[in-house]
Short mmCIF file of C-alpha atoms in Angstrom, two decimals:
data_model
loop_
_atom_site.label_atom_id
_atom_site.label_comp_id
_atom_site.label_asym_id
_atom_site.label_seq_id
_atom_site.Cartn_x
_atom_site.Cartn_y
_atom_site.Cartn_z
CA GLU A 936 91.63 98.06 164.93
CA PRO A 937 94.43 95.78 163.63
CA GLU A 938 93.79 94.16 160.43
CA VAL A 939 95.24 91.16 158.22
CA THR A 940 97.24 92.70 155.25
CA GLN A 941 98.12 90.92 152.38
CA THR A 942 100.39 91.60 149.26
CA PRO A 943 100.28 91.63 146.53
CA SER A 944 96.69 92.46 145.85
CA HIS A 945 96.79 91.15 142.50
CA GLN A 946 99.45 88.64 140.62
CA VAL A 947 99.73 87.46 136.97
CA THR A 948 102.19 85.02 136.15
CA GLN A 949 102.64 82.42 133.74
CA MET A 950 102.02 78.50 134.25
CA GLY A 951 105.27 77.01 135.58
CA GLN A 952 106.30 79.61 137.73
CA GLU A 953 106.90 80.21 141.38
CA VAL A 954 104.63 82.43 143.39
CA ILE A 955 104.82 83.69 146.78
CA LEU A 956 101.94 85.35 148.47
CA ARG A 957 102.54 87.22 151.61
CA CYS A 958 100.38 87.89 154.87
CA VAL A 959 100.73 89.92 157.72
CA PRO A 960 98.52 88.36 160.46
CA ILE A 961 97.49 90.42 163.39
CA SER A 962 100.29 90.68 165.98
CA ASN A 963 99.20 88.64 168.89
CA HIS A 964 97.62 85.86 167.01
CA LEU A 965 98.85 82.13 166.96
CA TYR A 966 97.41 80.47 164.39
CA PHE A 967 97.54 81.08 160.87
CA TYR A 968 95.45 80.03 157.58
CA TRP A 969 95.43 79.85 154.03
CA TYR A 970 92.30 79.77 151.87
CA ARG A 971 91.50 80.23 148.34
CA GLN A 972 88.27 80.96 146.43
CA ILE A 973 88.16 80.12 142.70
CA LEU A 974 85.76 82.27 140.84
CA GLY A 975 82.09 81.57 141.60
CA GLN A 976 82.98 79.11 143.87
CA LYS A 977 83.20 78.43 147.62
CA VAL A 978 85.97 79.59 150.02
CA GLU A 979 88.14 76.63 150.27
CA PHE A 980 90.61 75.82 153.40
CA LEU A 981 94.11 75.16 152.22
CA VAL A 982 96.12 75.17 155.38
CA SER A 983 96.77 75.74 159.10
CA PHE A 984 99.84 76.64 160.91
CA TYR A 985 100.55 76.71 164.46
CA ASN A 986 103.76 77.12 166.36
CA ASN A 987 105.97 76.90 163.57
CA GLU A 988 104.33 74.06 161.83
CA ILE A 989 101.50 72.73 159.82
CA SER A 990 98.53 71.45 161.88
CA GLU A 991 96.45 70.34 159.38
CA LYS A 992 96.23 70.51 155.29
CA SER A 993 93.54 69.85 152.83
CA GLU A 994 93.97 67.37 149.82
CA ILE A 995 94.51 70.77 147.65
CA PHE A 996 97.77 71.46 149.24
CA ASP A 997 99.70 69.29 147.54
CA ASP A 998 103.60 69.14 147.31
CA GLN A 999 103.39 72.04 144.99
CA PHE A 1000 102.38 74.33 147.97
CA SER A 1001 104.55 75.41 150.84
CA VAL A 1002 104.02 77.84 153.69
CA GLU A 1003 106.55 79.69 155.87
CA ARG A 1004 106.60 82.07 158.77
CA PRO A 1005 110.37 83.68 158.01
CA ASP A 1006 110.29 85.98 160.87
CA GLY A 1007 107.64 87.21 163.52
CA SER A 1008 105.67 89.15 161.50
CA ASN A 1009 105.02 87.49 157.97
CA PHE A 1010 103.45 84.48 156.68
CA THR A 1011 103.85 83.40 153.27
CA LEU A 1012 102.14 81.18 150.96
CA LYS A 1013 104.61 79.54 147.84
CA ILE A 1014 103.34 77.85 144.66
CA ARG A 1015 106.51 76.20 143.16
CA SER A 1016 105.43 75.48 139.51
CA THR A 1017 101.69 77.40 139.02
CA LYS A 1018 99.10 75.50 137.14
CA LEU A 1019 96.11 77.40 135.19
CA GLU A 1020 93.99 75.98 137.94
CA ASP A 1021 95.66 77.80 140.66
CA SER A 1022 93.93 80.72 139.21
CA ALA A 1023 91.97 82.38 142.32
CA MET A 1024 91.76 84.56 145.10
CA TYR A 1025 93.86 83.63 148.21
CA PHE A 1026 92.94 84.48 151.72
CA CYS A 1027 95.13 84.70 154.42
CA ALA A 1028 93.43 84.28 157.87
CA SER A 1029 94.95 84.63 161.54
CA ARG A 1030 93.46 84.03 165.03
CA PRO A 1031 94.20 84.38 168.78
CA VAL A 1032 93.64 81.70 171.11
CA TRP A 1033 90.27 80.97 172.01
CA GLU A 1034 88.58 83.20 169.57
CA THR A 1035 87.55 83.25 165.86
CA GLN A 1036 89.62 84.11 162.57
CA TYR A 1037 90.20 87.21 161.10
CA PHE A 1038 90.68 87.21 156.99
CA GLY A 1039 92.87 89.65 155.04
CA PRO A 1040 91.73 91.34 151.72
CA GLY A 1041 93.02 88.60 149.51
CA THR A 1042 95.43 88.45 146.61
CA ARG A 1043 94.05 87.40 143.32
CA LEU A 1044 96.27 85.13 141.34
CA LEU A 1045 95.81 84.95 137.73
CA VAL A 1046 97.92 82.13 135.77
CA LEU A 1047 98.21 82.44 132.07
CA ASP B 1434 82.37 69.35 161.66
CA ALA B 1435 78.77 69.96 161.23
CA LYS B 1436 77.07 70.59 158.13
CA THR B 1437 74.98 73.55 157.86
CA THR B 1438 72.45 74.37 155.66
CA GLN B 1439 71.13 77.80 154.74
CA PRO B 1440 68.68 79.33 151.74
CA THR B 1441 70.29 80.17 148.78
CA SER B 1442 69.39 83.70 148.32
CA MET B 1443 66.92 86.46 150.41
CA ASP B 1444 66.22 89.57 149.95
CA CYS B 1445 65.27 92.38 152.30
CA ALA B 1446 64.09 96.29 152.52
CA GLU B 1447 66.46 98.70 153.35
CA GLY B 1448 65.80 99.73 157.18
CA ARG B 1449 64.17 96.35 157.75
CA ALA B 1450 65.31 93.45 159.80
CA ALA B 1451 67.03 90.98 157.66
CA ASN B 1452 66.56 87.34 159.55
CA LEU B 1453 68.98 84.64 157.99
CA PRO B 1454 68.15 80.77 159.13
CA CYS B 1455 70.44 78.33 159.07
CA ASN B 1456 70.06 74.50 159.98
CA HIS B 1457 72.96 72.77 161.87
CA SER B 1458 71.29 69.34 163.06
CA THR B 1459 74.54 67.61 163.48
CA ILE B 1460 76.50 70.25 165.45
CA SER B 1461 78.37 68.59 168.24
CA GLY B 1462 77.93 69.95 171.71
CA ASN B 1463 81.55 71.49 171.58
CA GLU B 1464 80.73 73.52 168.20
CA TYR B 1465 80.57 76.96 167.87
CA VAL B 1466 77.96 78.45 165.31
CA TYR B 1467 79.94 80.95 163.28
CA TRP B 1468 78.62 83.65 160.84
CA TYR B 1469 80.71 85.55 158.41
CA ARG B 1470 79.82 87.51 155.12
CA GLN B 1471 81.48 88.05 152.00
CA ILE B 1472 80.94 91.38 150.01
CA HIS B 1473 81.90 90.88 146.36
CA SER B 1474 85.10 89.01 146.37
CA GLN B 1475 86.50 90.55 149.64
CA GLY B 1476 88.06 88.62 152.26
CA PRO B 1477 85.35 86.84 154.68
CA GLN B 1478 84.31 89.28 157.54
CA TYR B 1479 83.44 88.01 160.78
CA ILE B 1480 80.17 88.89 162.12
CA ILE B 1481 79.26 86.86 165.48
CA HIS B 1482 79.31 83.65 167.00
CA GLY B 1483 77.87 81.70 169.79
CA LEU B 1484 77.65 78.40 171.37
CA LYS B 1485 74.18 77.89 173.17
CA ASN B 1486 73.20 81.47 174.48
CA ASN B 1487 72.03 84.22 172.33
CA GLU B 1488 74.44 86.60 171.31
CA THR B 1489 74.35 90.40 170.12
CA ASN B 1490 77.41 92.89 169.18
CA GLU B 1491 77.15 95.81 167.38
CA MET B 1492 76.72 94.41 163.95
CA ALA B 1493 74.16 91.49 164.45
CA SER B 1494 72.20 89.61 166.74
CA LEU B 1495 72.62 85.35 166.87
CA ILE B 1496 69.53 83.64 168.36
CA ILE B 1497 70.11 79.88 168.37
CA THR B 1498 67.50 77.25 169.46
CA GLU B 1499 67.48 75.38 173.01
CA ASP B 1500 68.26 72.37 170.79
CA ARG B 1501 70.71 73.92 168.81
CA LYS B 1502 69.91 72.75 165.96
CA SER B 1503 69.07 75.65 164.28
CA SER B 1504 70.12 79.56 164.47
CA THR B 1505 68.93 82.99 163.10
CA LEU B 1506 71.43 85.71 162.19
CA ILE B 1507 69.47 89.28 162.71
CA LEU B 1508 70.91 92.24 160.93
CA PRO B 1509 68.47 94.58 163.25
CA HIS B 1510 68.03 97.71 160.34
CA ALA B 1511 69.52 96.36 157.03
CA THR B 1512 71.29 98.72 154.91
CA LEU B 1513 72.32 98.55 151.36
CA ARG B 1514 75.81 97.98 152.44
CA ASP B 1515 74.74 94.62 154.19
CA THR B 1516 74.18 93.15 150.72
CA ALA B 1517 76.75 90.30 150.69
CA VAL B 1518 76.96 86.27 150.97
CA TYR B 1519 76.19 85.39 154.43
CA TYR B 1520 77.93 81.72 155.83
CA CYS B 1521 76.68 80.11 158.61
CA ILE B 1522 79.71 77.41 159.81
CA GLY B 1523 79.92 75.03 162.78
CA GLY B 1524 83.39 74.60 164.29
CA ASP B 1525 85.46 74.50 167.31
CA ASN B 1526 87.27 77.29 169.07
CA GLN B 1527 90.56 75.52 169.18
CA GLY B 1528 92.18 76.48 165.97
CA GLY B 1529 90.31 74.32 163.50
CA LYS B 1530 89.56 75.44 159.86
CA LEU B 1531 86.40 76.92 158.55
CA ILE B 1532 84.27 74.89 156.32
CA PHE B 1533 82.45 77.34 154.02
CA GLY B 1534 79.15 76.40 152.35
CA GLN B 1535 77.44 78.24 149.49
CA GLY B 1536 75.98 80.75 151.89
CA THR B 1537 73.07 82.78 151.85
CA GLU B 1538 72.96 85.73 149.08
CA LEU B 1539 71.48 88.58 150.80
CA SER B 1540 69.93 91.27 148.47
CA VAL B 1541 68.83 94.72 150.42
CA LYS B 1542 66.76 96.64 148.09
CA PRO B 1543 66.02 100.23 148.43
#
């Protein structure tokens, strides 16, 4: 069964550094999402992406964040200058038309 | 997006049915009820969803009341591997975001 995959599974970075989190959505899906979950807290929506543009973003998704679908298979989340409070699990999700979202296993980001 | 209310935690004996309730009294006519679960810090796993009718798949059954103000997720024969946080979410089927609450922490005990 097709799955959403994410790399890396863990990433440690220094505050102020740029990170790129990568996702490979399921191949026939058209909608793409990023969510995050700070340890012990709820899963929070960051951004949705459809037809090569952002369709919705949350207040968390400020100018430090960007998303891109550089080719036909990858979907990336970039954090330009990481802060301590960006430490979290980041989940990518994708969905086809008229169906539900399927989540990847997540990337655990630790900012020191 | 509909606000949902779930009990914080529940216990269930292994092999028994787990019945997880959810209130969604503000759900609108075109919003579906989605159920996901999260085991430890893994990615949320889709379980089932429905609009008006009861639904069943290989994982679970979903019973939605006629007024659509509440629903119950049923795991017919809970196993230890069903221990997880279960989320009930109201949302559209047109690409909209999912808004997660705190969910119900289900503990399946031997």
